[in-house]
């Protein structure tokens, strides 16, 4: 196809060696358009036509690529635009852990939030997800996408992997979707082709080993490590997990995969991995491997030494009417947040150990004794919609709202109202005498021209 940069010679040679006679099919597949796929948020009911992604009950292929930015349903957190191969995380999770149990899960390299939002749809509500991202600007985007997904059993943090050594044996599962050389994204992202070099593959390999070594102590005995990349080469993939298994006691986790999914099973030393090629599966390049930690790991106890700082009782009582569940309210960064009460000891503990961006659902701030609702509350899957007046909008008005432009309040009385598009809430407005304040977060607004 025109405009695609040609493959780096050394990459081509490596792939020719790895793929043998199917190398031609691989190169041909790279000339085709990337399949478009989305993952539905099961807690925000929408119906979508489309071929299912075989390995994820939430995944759908679309026949054409819409402009997601101009779809209000996307901004309501009703689906996430995600490449299909990486949805295979679901098989790694459901086949390696007992999801009926309350689990503590760390998504270590989480921005922009594809795997984290997927994990939230898989975990039960007594489980806690820590979605972490080391780069601050990316951690903000992660926080936005997590808030849109609407779950309260999550903490978004902005830490280096080495900071997790302060949490020995805390997690039942760690997902490390490591920064990599991105060979599997060549079709989707021509920049990845230009940035590829053998030296960068080596650099990535070293960084991945450092990340794995740093986070390893945070995994419990019998806990599961899910390691993945979007690259093909062995050194960033199976060789890294083999290296880890030589430093520590691990048990390989073999996944059951129907042959018709065309996923390559990699058996390397005593570990297993799963590789996706674009000429074999409908998706981009991807690798995943799962190991269970068998060595003894001393564990930290997350005892609640001090209760979380709480808002005044009267305010908590008022806020309780906003939600269907009965969450606990606490103060963080001068705002009231809500979380499942069962997670309060864990969250209090994490607040002392990590740099937290948000925890649970940001609910409201208090100004002059008045509650100002936070955007996170509007997007919460637990919100009691009956507690608020609503401004139902059509697509055109929804897009104006999402651009943070003024919209018409109609005949709504004064006060806060939920902006609702196709039964999905998009955010808040404050209706005043003859006008309305658009409370959509400035930094989230759509900047694309309509
Ligand atoms: N899991 C994400 C998802 O599904 O949306 C994609 C993660 S991306 C492959 C890798 C992430 O690792 C990036 O967000 C990147 O900023 C982060 N990262 C970069 N250097 C890192 C490091 N040294 N330690 C940990 N994470 C790092």
CSV table of C-alpha atoms and ligand atoms in Angstrom, one decimal:
chain,number,residue,atom,x,y,z
A,1,UNK,CA,0.0,0.0,0.0
A,2,UNK,CA,1.2,3.6,-0.7
A,3,UNK,CA,2.7,5.7,2.1
A,4,UNK,CA,3.7,2.7,4.2
A,5,UNK,CA,7.4,3.0,5.1
A,6,UNK,CA,9.3,-0.1,4.0
A,7,UNK,CA,10.2,-2.6,6.7
A,8,UNK,CA,13.7,-2.2,8.2
A,9,UNK,CA,16.0,-4.7,6.6
A,10,UNK,CA,17.1,-6.3,9.8
A,11,UNK,CA,13.5,-6.7,11.0
A,12,UNK,CA,12.6,-8.3,7.7
A,13,UNK,CA,15.5,-10.8,8.0
A,14,UNK,CA,14.5,-11.7,11.6
A,15,UNK,CA,10.9,-12.3,10.6
A,16,UNK,CA,11.9,-14.3,7.5
A,17,UNK,CA,13.9,-16.6,9.8
A,18,UNK,CA,11.0,-16.8,12.4
A,19,UNK,CA,8.2,-17.4,9.9
A,20,UNK,CA,9.9,-19.4,7.1
A,21,UNK,CA,7.5,-20.0,4.2
A,22,UNK,CA,4.7,-17.9,5.7
A,23,UNK,CA,6.8,-14.8,5.7
A,24,UNK,CA,5.2,-13.7,2.4
A,25,UNK,CA,1.7,-14.0,3.9
A,26,UNK,CA,2.9,-11.8,6.9
A,27,UNK,CA,4.2,-9.1,4.5
A,28,UNK,CA,1.0,-9.2,2.5
A,29,UNK,CA,-1.2,-8.9,5.7
A,30,UNK,CA,0.8,-5.7,6.6
A,31,UNK,CA,-0.5,-4.1,3.4
A,32,UNK,CA,-4.1,-4.6,4.4
A,33,UNK,CA,-6.1,-2.1,6.5
A,34,UNK,CA,-6.1,-2.9,10.3
A,35,UNK,CA,-9.4,-4.4,11.5
A,36,UNK,CA,-11.5,-2.1,13.6
A,37,UNK,CA,-12.7,-3.4,16.9
A,38,UNK,CA,-14.3,-2.2,20.1
A,39,UNK,CA,-14.9,-3.6,23.5
A,40,UNK,CA,-18.4,-3.0,25.0
A,41,UNK,CA,-18.8,-1.8,28.6
A,42,UNK,CA,-21.3,-4.4,29.9
A,43,UNK,CA,-22.4,-2.0,32.7
A,44,UNK,CA,-23.5,0.6,30.2
A,45,UNK,CA,-25.9,-1.2,28.1
A,46,UNK,CA,-25.7,-0.6,24.3
A,47,UNK,CA,-26.4,-2.9,21.5
A,48,UNK,CA,-23.9,-3.1,18.6
A,49,UNK,CA,-24.0,-5.2,15.5
A,50,UNK,CA,-20.7,-6.8,14.5
A,51,UNK,CA,-18.7,-10.0,14.3
A,52,UNK,CA,-17.7,-11.1,17.8
A,53,UNK,CA,-14.0,-11.3,18.8
A,54,UNK,CA,-13.7,-15.0,19.5
A,55,UNK,CA,-11.6,-14.6,22.7
A,56,UNK,CA,-13.5,-11.8,24.4
A,57,UNK,CA,-17.2,-11.8,25.3
A,58,UNK,CA,-17.2,-8.0,25.1
A,59,UNK,CA,-15.3,-7.6,21.8
A,60,UNK,CA,-16.8,-6.8,18.4
A,61,UNK,CA,-15.3,-6.1,15.0
A,62,UNK,CA,-16.8,-3.2,13.1
A,63,UNK,CA,-17.1,-3.2,9.3
A,64,UNK,CA,-15.8,0.4,9.1
A,65,UNK,CA,-13.9,2.7,11.3
A,66,UNK,CA,-16.2,5.5,12.7
A,67,UNK,CA,-14.8,8.8,14.0
A,68,UNK,CA,-14.9,7.7,17.6
A,69,UNK,CA,-14.2,11.3,18.8
A,70,UNK,CA,-17.5,12.4,17.3
A,71,UNK,CA,-19.6,9.6,18.9
A,72,UNK,CA,-21.1,10.8,22.3
A,73,UNK,CA,-21.7,7.1,23.2
A,74,UNK,CA,-17.9,6.7,23.2
A,75,UNK,CA,-17.5,9.7,25.6
A,76,UNK,CA,-20.1,8.1,27.9
A,77,UNK,CA,-17.8,5.2,28.4
A,78,UNK,CA,-20.1,2.7,26.8
A,79,UNK,CA,-17.3,1.1,24.7
A,80,UNK,CA,-13.6,1.3,24.3
A,81,UNK,CA,-11.8,1.3,21.0
A,82,UNK,CA,-9.3,-1.5,21.3
A,83,UNK,CA,-7.3,-3.7,19.0
A,84,UNK,CA,-8.7,-7.2,19.0
A,85,UNK,CA,-5.6,-9.3,19.7
A,86,UNK,CA,-5.0,-7.5,23.0
A,87,UNK,CA,-8.5,-8.5,24.2
A,88,UNK,CA,-6.9,-12.0,24.6
A,89,UNK,CA,-6.0,-10.7,28.1
A,90,UNK,CA,-9.5,-12.0,29.0
A,91,UNK,CA,-8.4,-15.6,28.4
A,92,UNK,CA,-5.3,-15.2,30.4
A,93,UNK,CA,-7.3,-13.7,33.3
A,94,UNK,CA,-10.3,-16.2,33.3
A,95,UNK,CA,-8.1,-19.2,32.8
A,96,UNK,CA,-5.5,-18.4,35.6
A,97,UNK,CA,-7.5,-16.9,38.5
A,98,UNK,CA,-10.7,-17.6,40.5
A,99,UNK,CA,-12.8,-14.5,39.6
A,100,UNK,CA,-15.4,-15.3,42.3
A,101,UNK,CA,-12.8,-14.3,44.9
A,102,UNK,CA,-12.0,-10.7,45.9
A,103,UNK,CA,-8.7,-10.1,44.1
A,104,UNK,CA,-6.1,-7.3,44.3
A,105,UNK,CA,-4.9,-6.7,40.8
A,106,UNK,CA,-2.2,-4.3,39.6
A,107,UNK,CA,-2.1,-3.1,36.0
A,108,UNK,CA,1.5,-1.8,36.1
A,109,UNK,CA,1.8,-0.1,32.7
A,110,UNK,CA,-1.8,1.0,32.3
A,111,UNK,CA,-2.2,4.1,30.2
A,112,UNK,CA,-4.3,4.8,28.2
A,113,UNK,CA,-6.4,2.2,29.9
A,114,UNK,CA,-7.4,-0.6,27.4
A,115,UNK,CA,-6.3,-3.4,29.7
A,116,UNK,CA,-7.5,-1.7,32.9
A,117,UNK,CA,-11.1,-1.1,31.6
A,118,UNK,CA,-11.1,-4.7,30.4
A,119,UNK,CA,-10.0,-5.9,33.8
A,120,UNK,CA,-12.7,-3.9,35.5
A,121,UNK,CA,-15.3,-5.7,33.4
A,122,UNK,CA,-13.9,-9.0,34.4
A,123,UNK,CA,-13.3,-8.5,38.2
A,124,UNK,CA,-16.1,-8.7,40.8
A,125,UNK,CA,-16.9,-5.6,42.8
A,126,UNK,CA,-15.1,-6.8,45.9
A,127,UNK,CA,-11.9,-6.9,43.9
A,128,UNK,CA,-9.6,-3.9,43.7
A,129,UNK,CA,-7.7,-2.7,40.6
A,130,UNK,CA,-4.7,-0.5,40.9
A,131,UNK,CA,-4.2,1.1,37.4
A,132,UNK,CA,-0.7,2.6,37.4
A,133,UNK,CA,1.1,4.7,34.9
A,134,UNK,CA,4.6,6.1,35.3
A,135,UNK,CA,4.3,9.0,32.9
A,136,UNK,CA,2.3,11.8,34.5
A,137,UNK,CA,0.6,13.1,31.4
A,138,UNK,CA,-0.4,9.6,30.4
A,139,UNK,CA,-1.7,8.9,34.0
A,140,UNK,CA,-4.2,11.8,33.5
A,141,UNK,CA,-5.5,10.2,30.3
A,142,UNK,CA,-5.7,6.9,32.2
A,143,UNK,CA,-7.7,8.6,35.0
A,144,UNK,CA,-10.1,10.0,32.4
A,145,UNK,CA,-10.7,6.7,30.7
A,146,UNK,CA,-11.2,4.9,34.0
A,147,UNK,CA,-13.7,7.5,35.2
A,148,UNK,CA,-15.6,7.1,31.9
A,149,UNK,CA,-15.8,3.3,32.4
A,150,UNK,CA,-17.6,4.1,35.7
A,151,UNK,CA,-16.4,1.6,38.3
A,152,UNK,CA,-15.5,2.5,41.9
A,153,UNK,CA,-13.3,-0.4,42.8
A,154,UNK,CA,-10.2,1.2,41.3
A,155,UNK,CA,-7.2,3.3,42.2
A,156,UNK,CA,-5.3,5.2,39.6
A,157,UNK,CA,-1.6,5.8,40.5
A,158,UNK,CA,1.4,7.5,39.0
A,159,UNK,CA,4.4,5.5,40.2
A,160,UNK,CA,7.6,4.0,38.9
A,161,UNK,CA,7.6,0.1,39.0
A,162,UNK,CA,10.3,0.2,41.7
A,163,UNK,CA,7.8,2.0,44.1
A,164,UNK,CA,5.8,-1.2,44.3
A,165,UNK,CA,8.6,-2.9,46.3
A,166,UNK,CA,6.9,-1.0,49.2
A,167,UNK,CA,3.9,-3.4,48.8
A,168,UNK,CA,5.4,-6.9,49.2
A,169,UNK,CA,3.0,-9.8,48.5
A,170,UNK,CA,0.1,-7.4,48.1
A,171,UNK,CA,-1.3,-8.4,44.7
A,172,UNK,CA,-3.0,-11.6,43.6
A,173,UNK,CA,-2.4,-10.7,39.9
A,174,UNK,CA,-0.1,-8.3,38.2
A,175,UNK,CA,-0.5,-7.4,34.5
A,176,UNK,CA,2.6,-6.0,32.9
A,177,UNK,CA,1.8,-4.7,29.5
A,178,UNK,CA,5.4,-3.6,29.0
A,179,UNK,CA,6.6,-0.7,26.8
A,180,UNK,CA,8.1,-2.5,23.8
A,181,UNK,CA,9.6,-2.0,20.3
A,182,UNK,CA,6.0,-2.2,18.9
A,183,UNK,CA,6.7,-4.5,15.9
A,184,UNK,CA,3.1,-5.7,16.1
A,185,UNK,CA,1.8,-2.2,15.5
A,186,UNK,CA,3.6,-1.6,12.2
A,187,UNK,CA,0.4,-1.9,10.2
A,188,UNK,CA,-1.5,0.5,12.4
A,189,UNK,CA,1.2,3.0,13.2
A,190,UNK,CA,3.8,3.7,10.5
A,191,UNK,CA,5.8,5.7,13.1
A,192,UNK,CA,6.6,2.4,14.9
A,193,UNK,CA,8.3,1.2,11.7
A,194,UNK,CA,10.5,4.3,11.5
A,195,UNK,CA,11.5,4.0,15.2
A,196,UNK,CA,12.5,0.3,15.0
A,197,UNK,CA,16.1,-0.6,15.4
A,198,UNK,CA,17.9,-3.7,16.7
A,199,UNK,CA,19.5,-1.4,19.4
A,200,UNK,CA,16.0,-0.3,20.5
A,201,UNK,CA,14.9,-4.0,20.8
A,202,UNK,CA,17.9,-4.5,23.2
A,203,UNK,CA,17.0,-1.4,25.1
A,204,UNK,CA,13.4,-2.5,25.5
A,205,UNK,CA,14.5,-6.0,26.6
A,206,UNK,CA,16.6,-4.5,29.4
A,207,UNK,CA,13.9,-2.1,30.5
A,208,UNK,CA,11.3,-4.9,30.5
A,209,UNK,CA,13.6,-7.1,32.7
A,210,UNK,CA,14.1,-4.1,35.1
A,211,UNK,CA,10.3,-3.6,35.3
A,212,UNK,CA,9.7,-7.3,36.0
A,213,UNK,CA,12.4,-7.5,38.6
A,214,UNK,CA,11.1,-4.3,40.3
A,215,UNK,CA,7.4,-5.4,40.5
A,216,UNK,CA,8.0,-9.1,41.3
A,217,UNK,CA,8.1,-8.7,45.1
A,218,UNK,CA,4.6,-7.1,45.0
A,219,UNK,CA,3.1,-10.4,43.8
A,220,UNK,CA,1.8,-12.9,46.4
A,221,UNK,CA,2.9,-16.5,46.6
A,222,UNK,CA,0.5,-18.3,44.2
A,223,UNK,CA,-0.2,-15.0,42.5
A,224,UNK,CA,-0.3,-14.7,38.7
A,225,UNK,CA,1.9,-12.5,36.5
A,226,UNK,CA,0.5,-11.8,33.1
A,227,UNK,CA,3.1,-10.3,30.8
A,228,UNK,CA,2.4,-9.0,27.4
A,229,UNK,CA,3.8,-6.9,24.6
A,230,UNK,CA,2.8,-5.8,21.1
A,231,UNK,CA,6.0,-7.1,19.6
A,232,UNK,CA,7.1,-10.4,18.0
A,233,UNK,CA,10.8,-10.8,18.8
A,234,UNK,CA,11.8,-13.5,21.3
A,235,UNK,CA,14.1,-11.4,23.4
A,236,UNK,CA,11.3,-9.0,24.5
A,237,UNK,CA,8.9,-11.9,25.0
A,238,UNK,CA,9.5,-15.6,25.9
A,239,UNK,CA,13.2,-15.0,26.7
A,240,UNK,CA,12.3,-12.3,29.3
A,241,UNK,CA,9.8,-14.7,31.0
A,242,UNK,CA,12.3,-17.5,30.8
A,243,UNK,CA,14.9,-15.2,32.4
A,244,UNK,CA,12.4,-14.4,35.2
A,245,UNK,CA,11.8,-18.1,35.7
A,246,UNK,CA,15.5,-18.6,36.2
A,247,UNK,CA,15.7,-16.0,38.9
A,248,UNK,CA,12.6,-17.1,40.8
A,249,UNK,CA,10.4,-20.1,41.4
A,250,UNK,CA,7.5,-20.0,38.9
A,251,UNK,CA,5.0,-22.4,37.5
A,252,UNK,CA,4.1,-21.9,33.8
A,253,UNK,CA,0.4,-21.4,33.2
A,254,UNK,CA,-0.8,-23.1,30.0
A,255,UNK,CA,-3.9,-21.7,28.4
A,256,UNK,CA,-6.5,-23.7,26.5
A,257,UNK,CA,-7.0,-22.3,23.1
A,258,UNK,CA,-9.1,-23.7,20.3
A,259,UNK,CA,-7.0,-24.4,17.2
A,260,UNK,CA,-9.2,-22.3,14.9
A,261,UNK,CA,-8.2,-19.1,16.7
A,262,UNK,CA,-4.8,-19.5,14.9
A,263,UNK,CA,-2.8,-18.3,17.8
A,264,UNK,CA,0.8,-19.6,17.9
A,265,UNK,CA,1.6,-21.4,21.2
A,266,UNK,CA,5.3,-20.8,22.1
A,267,UNK,CA,7.0,-23.3,24.3
A,268,UNK,CA,10.3,-22.0,25.5
A,269,UNK,CA,12.4,-23.7,28.2
A,270,UNK,CA,9.7,-24.3,30.9
A,271,UNK,CA,7.4,-21.4,30.0
A,272,UNK,CA,4.5,-20.9,27.5
A,273,UNK,CA,3.7,-17.9,25.5
A,274,UNK,CA,1.0,-17.0,22.9
A,275,UNK,CA,1.8,-15.0,19.8
A,276,UNK,CA,-0.6,-13.3,17.4
A,277,UNK,CA,0.3,-12.6,13.8
A,278,UNK,CA,-1.8,-10.4,11.5
A,279,UNK,CA,-1.7,-13.1,8.7
A,280,UNK,CA,-3.2,-15.7,11.0
A,281,UNK,CA,-5.6,-13.9,13.4
A,282,UNK,CA,-7.9,-10.9,12.8
A,283,UNK,CA,-5.9,-8.3,14.8
A,284,UNK,CA,-2.4,-6.9,15.2
A,285,UNK,CA,0.8,-8.5,16.5
A,286,UNK,CA,0.7,-9.4,20.2
A,287,UNK,CA,2.4,-11.7,22.8
A,288,UNK,CA,1.2,-12.9,26.2
A,289,UNK,CA,2.6,-15.3,28.8
A,290,UNK,CA,1.3,-16.2,32.2
A,291,UNK,CA,3.3,-17.6,35.2
A,292,UNK,CA,2.3,-18.4,38.7
A,293,UNK,CA,4.7,-17.4,41.5
A,294,UNK,CA,5.5,-20.4,43.6
A,295,UNK,CA,8.3,-19.1,45.9
A,296,UNK,CA,7.6,-17.9,49.4
A,297,UNK,CA,6.8,-14.2,49.5
A,298,UNK,CA,6.4,-12.4,52.9
A,299,UNK,CA,3.3,-10.3,52.8
A,300,UNK,CA,2.5,-6.8,53.9
A,301,UNK,CA,-0.8,-6.4,56.0
A,302,UNK,CA,-3.0,-3.6,54.8
A,303,UNK,CA,-4.3,-2.7,58.3
A,304,UNK,CA,-6.3,0.5,58.5
A,305,UNK,CA,-4.2,2.5,61.0
A,306,UNK,CA,-6.1,5.7,60.5
A,307,UNK,CA,-9.6,5.9,59.0
A,308,UNK,CA,-9.7,7.8,55.7
A,309,UNK,CA,-10.5,11.5,56.1
A,310,UNK,CA,-14.3,11.6,55.8
A,311,UNK,CA,-16.6,14.5,54.8
A,312,UNK,CA,-19.1,15.7,57.5
A,313,UNK,CA,-21.9,13.1,58.3
A,314,UNK,CA,-24.6,15.3,56.9
A,315,UNK,CA,-22.9,15.6,53.5
A,316,UNK,CA,-22.3,11.8,53.4
A,317,UNK,CA,-26.0,11.2,54.1
A,318,UNK,CA,-26.9,13.6,51.3
A,319,UNK,CA,-24.5,12.0,48.9
A,320,UNK,CA,-25.8,8.5,49.7
A,321,UNK,CA,-29.0,9.3,47.8
A,322,UNK,CA,-26.9,9.9,44.7
A,323,UNK,CA,-25.9,6.2,44.5
A,324,UNK,CA,-27.6,2.9,44.1
A,325,UNK,CA,-25.0,1.0,46.2
A,326,UNK,CA,-24.0,2.2,49.7
A,327,UNK,CA,-20.5,3.4,49.2
A,328,UNK,CA,-18.1,5.0,51.7
A,329,UNK,CA,-17.1,8.6,51.2
A,330,UNK,CA,-13.7,10.0,51.8
A,331,UNK,CA,-11.6,13.1,51.0
A,332,UNK,CA,-8.8,13.1,48.5
A,333,UNK,CA,-7.2,16.2,46.9
A,334,UNK,CA,-10.0,18.3,48.5
A,335,UNK,CA,-12.7,16.4,46.8
A,336,UNK,CA,-15.1,13.8,48.0
A,337,UNK,CA,-14.6,10.4,46.5
A,338,UNK,CA,-16.7,7.2,46.9
A,339,UNK,CA,-15.6,3.6,47.1
A,340,UNK,CA,-17.0,0.3,48.1
A,341,UNK,CA,-16.7,0.2,51.9
A,342,UNK,CA,-15.1,-3.2,51.8
A,343,UNK,CA,-12.1,-1.7,50.1
A,344,UNK,CA,-11.5,1.1,52.5
A,345,UNK,CA,-8.6,-0.5,54.4
A,346,UNK,CA,-6.8,-1.3,51.2
A,347,UNK,CA,-7.4,2.2,49.7
A,348,UNK,CA,-6.2,3.9,52.9
A,349,UNK,CA,-3.1,1.8,52.9
A,350,UNK,CA,-2.4,2.5,49.2
A,351,UNK,CA,-2.9,6.3,49.8
A,352,UNK,CA,0.1,6.2,52.1
A,353,UNK,CA,2.3,4.2,49.8
A,354,UNK,CA,1.6,5.5,46.3
A,355,UNK,CA,1.1,8.7,44.4
A,356,UNK,CA,-2.7,8.5,43.8
A,357,UNK,CA,-4.4,10.4,40.9
A,358,UNK,CA,-7.9,9.3,41.9
A,359,UNK,CA,-9.4,6.5,44.0
A,360,UNK,CA,-12.9,5.1,43.7
A,361,UNK,CA,-15.3,7.6,42.0
A,362,UNK,CA,-14.6,11.3,42.3
A,363,UNK,CA,-18.1,12.5,43.5
A,364,UNK,CA,-18.3,16.1,44.5
A,365,UNK,CA,-16.5,19.1,46.0
A,366,UNK,CA,-18.0,21.5,48.6
A,367,UNK,CA,-18.2,25.2,47.9
A,368,UNK,CA,-19.8,27.6,50.4
A,369,UNK,CA,-21.7,24.6,52.0
A,370,UNK,CA,-23.0,23.6,48.5
A,371,UNK,CA,-22.2,20.3,46.8
A,372,UNK,CA,-20.8,20.7,43.3
A,373,UNK,CA,-20.9,17.3,41.5
A,374,UNK,CA,-17.8,15.9,40.0
A,375,UNK,CA,-17.7,14.5,36.4
A,376,UNK,CA,-16.8,11.0,37.7
A,377,UNK,CA,-20.1,10.8,39.5
A,378,UNK,CA,-22.1,11.4,36.2
A,379,UNK,CA,-20.3,8.5,34.6
A,380,UNK,CA,-20.5,6.1,37.5
A,381,UNK,CA,-22.4,2.9,36.8
A,382,UNK,CA,-23.7,3.1,40.4
A,383,UNK,CA,-25.3,6.6,40.0
A,384,UNK,CA,-28.9,6.8,41.0
A,385,UNK,CA,-30.2,8.7,37.9
A,386,UNK,CA,-33.6,9.2,39.6
A,387,UNK,CA,-32.0,11.6,42.1
A,388,UNK,CA,-31.3,14.3,39.4
A,389,UNK,CA,-33.1,16.3,36.8
A,390,UNK,CA,-32.1,15.4,33.3
A,391,UNK,CA,-31.4,17.3,30.1
A,392,UNK,CA,-32.0,14.8,27.3
A,393,UNK,CA,-30.0,15.9,24.2
A,394,UNK,CA,-29.8,14.8,20.6
A,395,UNK,CA,-26.5,14.0,18.9
A,396,UNK,CA,-25.8,17.6,17.7
A,397,UNK,CA,-26.4,19.1,21.2
A,398,UNK,CA,-24.4,16.2,22.8
A,399,UNK,CA,-21.4,17.1,20.7
A,400,UNK,CA,-21.8,20.8,21.5
A,401,UNK,CA,-21.9,19.9,25.2
A,402,UNK,CA,-18.8,17.7,24.8
A,403,UNK,CA,-17.0,20.6,23.1
A,404,UNK,CA,-17.9,22.6,26.2
A,405,UNK,CA,-20.0,25.0,24.2
A,406,UNK,CA,-23.2,26.6,25.6
A,407,UNK,CA,-26.4,24.6,25.2
A,408,UNK,CA,-30.0,25.5,25.7
A,409,UNK,CA,-31.4,24.5,29.1
A,410,UNK,CA,-35.0,24.3,27.7
A,411,UNK,CA,-37.5,24.6,30.5
A,412,UNK,CA,-35.4,23.0,33.3
A,413,UNK,CA,-35.6,24.6,36.7
A,414,UNK,CA,-32.5,26.0,38.4
A,415,UNK,CA,-29.9,23.5,39.7
A,416,UNK,CA,-27.6,20.8,38.5
A,417,UNK,CA,-28.8,18.4,35.8
A,418,UNK,CA,-27.4,15.3,34.1
A,419,UNK,CA,-26.9,15.6,30.4
A,420,UNK,CA,-28.3,12.4,28.9
A,421,UNK,CA,-27.8,11.1,25.4
A,422,UNK,CA,-29.5,7.8,24.4
A,423,UNK,CA,-30.0,6.9,28.1
A,424,UNK,CA,-26.3,7.4,28.8
A,425,UNK,CA,-25.2,10.2,31.0
A,426,UNK,CA,-22.4,12.5,29.6
A,427,UNK,CA,-21.9,14.9,32.5
A,428,UNK,CA,-23.3,17.8,34.4
A,429,UNK,CA,-24.7,21.3,33.7
A,430,UNK,CA,-25.8,23.9,36.2
A,431,UNK,CA,-29.0,25.6,35.1
A,432,UNK,CA,-29.1,29.3,36.2
A,433,UNK,CA,-31.7,31.9,35.7
A,434,UNK,CA,-31.6,32.4,31.9
A,435,UNK,CA,-28.6,30.3,30.9
A,436,UNK,CA,-26.7,27.3,31.8
A,437,UNK,CA,-23.1,26.5,32.9
A,438,UNK,CA,-21.5,23.7,30.9
A,439,UNK,CA,-19.6,21.7,33.5
A,440,UNK,CA,-17.8,19.3,31.1
A,441,UNK,CA,-14.1,19.1,32.2
A,442,UNK,CA,-12.1,21.6,30.2
A,443,UNK,CA,-9.2,19.2,29.6
A,444,UNK,CA,-11.5,16.4,28.3
A,445,UNK,CA,-13.4,18.5,25.8
A,446,UNK,CA,-13.5,17.5,22.1
A,447,UNK,CA,-11.2,19.7,20.1
A,448,UNK,CA,-11.9,18.2,16.7
A,449,UNK,CA,-13.9,20.3,14.3
A,450,UNK,CA,-17.4,19.0,13.7
B,1,LIG,N1,-1.8,-1.3,29.0
B,1,LIG,C1,-2.0,-0.1,28.2
B,1,LIG,C2,-3.4,-0.3,27.5
B,1,LIG,O1,-3.8,-1.5,27.3
B,1,LIG,O2,-4.0,0.7,27.1
B,1,LIG,C3,-0.9,0.1,27.2
B,1,LIG,C4,0.4,0.2,27.8
B,1,LIG,S1,1.7,0.6,26.8
B,1,LIG,C5,2.0,-0.8,25.9
B,1,LIG,C6,3.1,0.7,27.9
B,1,LIG,C7,3.0,1.8,28.9
B,1,LIG,O3,4.2,1.7,29.7
B,1,LIG,C8,2.9,3.2,28.4
B,1,LIG,O4,1.8,3.9,28.9
B,1,LIG,C9,4.2,3.8,28.9
B,1,LIG,O5,4.1,5.2,29.3
B,1,LIG,C10,4.6,3.0,30.1
B,1,LIG,N2,6.0,3.0,30.4
B,1,LIG,C11,7.0,3.6,29.7
B,1,LIG,N3,8.2,3.4,30.4
B,1,LIG,C12,8.0,2.7,31.5
B,1,LIG,C13,8.7,2.2,32.5
B,1,LIG,N4,10.1,2.4,32.6
B,1,LIG,N5,8.1,1.5,33.5
B,1,LIG,C14,6.8,1.3,33.5
B,1,LIG,N6,6.0,1.7,32.5
B,1,LIG,C15,6.6,2.4,31.5
